[in-house]
XYZ file of N, CA and C in Angstrom:
252
model
N 10.987 -12.856 -10.713
C 9.830 -12.621 -9.855
C 10.239 -11.700 -8.696
N 9.330 -10.815 -8.344
C 9.601 -9.885 -7.252
C 9.498 -10.586 -5.906
N 10.282 -10.109 -4.945
C 10.177 -10.619 -3.582
C 8.906 -10.048 -2.947
N 8.494 -10.558 -1.788
C 7.257 -10.067 -1.163
C 7.251 -8.558 -0.944
N 8.401 -7.995 -0.586
C 8.464 -6.547 -0.367
C 8.256 -5.798 -1.675
N 8.839 -6.318 -2.747
C 8.651 -5.707 -4.069
C 7.197 -5.778 -4.519
N 6.535 -6.880 -4.208
C 5.118 -7.010 -4.535
C 4.283 -6.007 -3.749
N 4.638 -5.779 -2.483
C 3.922 -4.774 -1.697
C 4.125 -3.388 -2.304
N 5.347 -3.099 -2.725
C 5.624 -1.797 -3.322
C 4.801 -1.621 -4.600
N 4.659 -2.669 -5.385
C 3.801 -2.598 -6.580
C 2.354 -2.336 -6.190
N 1.891 -2.973 -5.122
C 0.549 -2.729 -4.601
C 0.412 -1.272 -4.174
N 1.399 -0.770 -3.472
C 1.372 0.614 -3.009
C 1.315 1.579 -4.200
N 2.009 1.248 -5.267
C 1.952 2.060 -6.486
C 0.540 2.084 -7.060
N -0.126 0.937 -7.049
C -1.505 0.889 -7.556
C -2.430 1.735 -6.685
N -2.261 1.662 -5.366
C -3.075 2.486 -4.465
C -2.812 3.960 -4.764
N -1.543 4.318 -4.982
C -1.176 5.712 -5.271
C -1.791 6.196 -6.585
N -2.097 5.269 -7.477
C -2.748 5.610 -8.742
C -4.267 5.506 -8.643
N -4.762 5.131 -7.449
C -6.201 4.980 -7.259
C -6.753 3.687 -7.830
N -5.897 2.696 -8.019
C -6.283 1.427 -8.643
C -6.056 0.255 -7.697
N -6.895 0.122 -6.727
C -6.754 -0.946 -5.742
C -7.972 -1.858 -5.821
N -7.730 -3.160 -5.939
C -8.848 -4.105 -5.978
C -9.021 -4.773 -4.618
N -10.140 -5.408 -4.453
C -10.395 -6.153 -3.216
C -9.351 -7.262 -3.040
N -8.987 -7.940 -4.139
C -7.994 -9.011 -4.070
C -6.631 -8.458 -3.675
N -6.270 -7.285 -4.225
C -5.030 -6.625 -3.815
C -5.026 -6.435 -2.305
N -6.109 -5.827 -1.831
C -6.178 -5.479 -0.414
C -6.089 -6.732 0.449
N -6.859 -7.768 0.085
C -6.863 -9.004 0.877
C -5.483 -9.652 0.894
N -4.736 -9.512 -0.174
C -3.429 -10.144 -0.257
C -2.328 -9.328 0.409
N -2.232 -8.062 0.084
C -1.068 -7.273 0.487
C -1.237 -6.533 1.807
N -2.435 -6.157 2.171
C -2.621 -5.396 3.406
C -2.478 -6.267 4.642
N -2.685 -7.560 4.508
C -2.629 -8.441 5.680
C -1.309 -9.204 5.803
N -0.490 -9.188 4.760
C 0.789 -9.886 4.789
C 1.795 -9.083 5.609
N 2.607 -9.764 6.382
C 3.668 -9.098 7.144
C 4.972 -9.261 6.379
N 5.781 -8.197 6.378
C 6.989 -8.154 5.559
C 8.229 -8.096 6.433
N 9.342 -8.595 5.896
C 10.581 -8.684 6.660
C 11.403 -7.408 6.691
N 11.071 -6.451 5.856
C 11.811 -5.188 5.816
C 11.070 -4.182 6.702
N 11.715 -3.684 7.753
C 11.025 -2.793 8.693
C 10.329 -1.598 8.035
N 10.963 -0.965 7.055
C 10.344 0.203 6.414
C 9.077 -0.185 5.651
N 9.088 -1.350 5.033
C 7.901 -1.825 4.306
C 6.791 -2.157 5.294
N 7.138 -2.795 6.382
C 6.147 -3.136 7.405
C 5.551 -1.866 8.030
N 6.370 -0.869 8.255
C 5.871 0.401 8.787
C 4.898 1.044 7.802
N 5.228 1.013 6.518
C 4.340 1.570 5.488
C 3.026 0.791 5.429
N 3.110 -0.523 5.511
C 1.897 -1.345 5.473
C 0.973 -0.991 6.631
N 1.533 -0.908 7.828
C 0.711 -0.593 9.002
C 0.075 0.785 8.888
N 0.834 1.760 8.404
C 0.292 3.114 8.259
C -0.846 3.140 7.241
N -0.690 2.407 6.144
C -1.731 2.358 5.118
C -2.993 1.693 5.656
N -2.825 0.597 6.371
C -3.977 -0.118 6.933
C -4.688 0.741 7.981
N -3.925 1.392 8.844
C -4.547 2.269 9.854
C -5.370 3.367 9.194
N -4.800 3.999 8.178
C -5.508 5.076 7.487
C -6.771 4.549 6.812
N -6.683 3.368 6.216
C -7.857 2.780 5.558
C -8.957 2.497 6.570
N -8.582 2.021 7.740
C -9.568 1.753 8.793
C -10.217 3.061 9.234
N -9.414 4.087 9.451
C -9.950 5.382 9.880
C -10.889 5.984 8.838
N -10.591 5.740 7.561
C -11.426 6.263 6.478
C -12.613 5.358 6.169
N -12.678 4.208 6.839
C -13.696 3.204 6.547
C -13.671 2.847 5.058
N -12.455 2.631 4.559
C -12.218 2.349 3.147
C -12.801 1.012 2.727
N -13.522 1.009 1.606
C -14.066 -0.194 1.005
C -13.295 -0.442 -0.284
N -12.499 -1.505 -0.350
C -11.670 -1.727 -1.537
C -12.460 -2.040 -2.804
N -13.775 -2.131 -2.722
C -14.580 -2.316 -3.931
C -14.902 -0.994 -4.603
N -14.659 0.109 -3.894
C -14.986 1.421 -4.437
C -13.745 2.182 -4.856
N -13.931 3.457 -5.081
C -12.816 4.319 -5.455
C -11.882 4.512 -4.256
N -10.615 4.680 -4.545
C -9.637 4.927 -3.491
C -9.742 6.406 -3.107
N -9.986 6.693 -1.829
C -10.118 8.091 -1.403
C -8.829 8.879 -1.652
N -8.949 10.160 -1.990
C -7.751 10.977 -2.243
C -6.763 10.971 -1.081
N -7.267 10.914 0.143
C -6.380 10.881 1.310
C -5.498 9.645 1.288
N -6.070 8.514 0.900
C -5.301 7.273 0.835
C -4.315 7.298 -0.335
N -4.707 7.894 -1.445
C -3.807 8.051 -2.596
C -2.583 8.867 -2.183
N -2.823 9.988 -1.522
C -1.733 10.850 -1.069
C -0.817 10.110 -0.098
N -1.412 9.399 0.851
C -0.614 8.649 1.816
C 0.239 7.595 1.114
N -0.321 6.881 0.149
C 0.437 5.856 -0.575
C 1.637 6.479 -1.285
N 1.463 7.657 -1.868
C 2.590 8.341 -2.514
C 3.657 8.710 -1.486
N 3.226 9.245 -0.363
C 4.174 9.634 0.687
C 4.915 8.426 1.245
N 4.187 7.345 1.481
C 4.823 6.137 2.014
C 5.806 5.553 1.014
N 5.446 5.552 -0.240
C 6.336 5.036 -1.274
C 7.655 5.782 -1.330
N 7.603 7.073 -1.064
C 8.817 7.888 -1.087
C 9.748 7.546 0.074
N 9.233 6.879 1.106
C 10.055 6.544 2.268
C 10.708 5.171 2.167
N 10.325 4.386 1.160
C 10.805 3.005 1.092
C 12.204 2.906 0.519
N 12.972 1.939 0.997
C 14.353 1.769 0.550
C 14.412 1.109 -0.821
N 15.566 1.175 -1.428
C 15.806 0.434 -2.648
C 15.600 1.258 -3.900
N 15.705 0.568 -5.011
C 15.627 1.236 -6.305
C 14.192 1.474 -6.753
N 13.231 0.846 -6.092
C 11.826 1.012 -6.472
C 11.267 2.228 -5.750
N 10.686 3.133 -6.513
C 10.040 4.295 -5.911
C 8.585 4.320 -6.339
N 7.764 4.970 -5.573
C 6.341 5.061 -5.863
C 6.023 6.473 -6.293
N 5.603 6.639 -7.508
C 5.175 7.925 -8.053
C 5.864 9.137 -7.439
N 6.354 10.025 -8.248
C 6.989 11.218 -7.696
C 6.008 12.082 -6.941
N 6.514 12.815 -5.977
C 5.670 13.716 -5.183
C 5.330 14.941 -5.957
């Protein structure tokens, strides 16, 4: 089983693919993580979603998809989020 940070990275991968559900958002966007880089990525994603007035029931805006890819590239470890 993946640790909480690994689960967030999987969530970020789904956002980068434009596949984010309301349940994903409710679970992963509000959880706080112990790895500083993951927490920084989470906050940046949430801020951008708020600015875009993102509704997780609809399509993921291209701006959020791009941001998720960029944030994934900054995360530590062997897990990467979609190539740039």
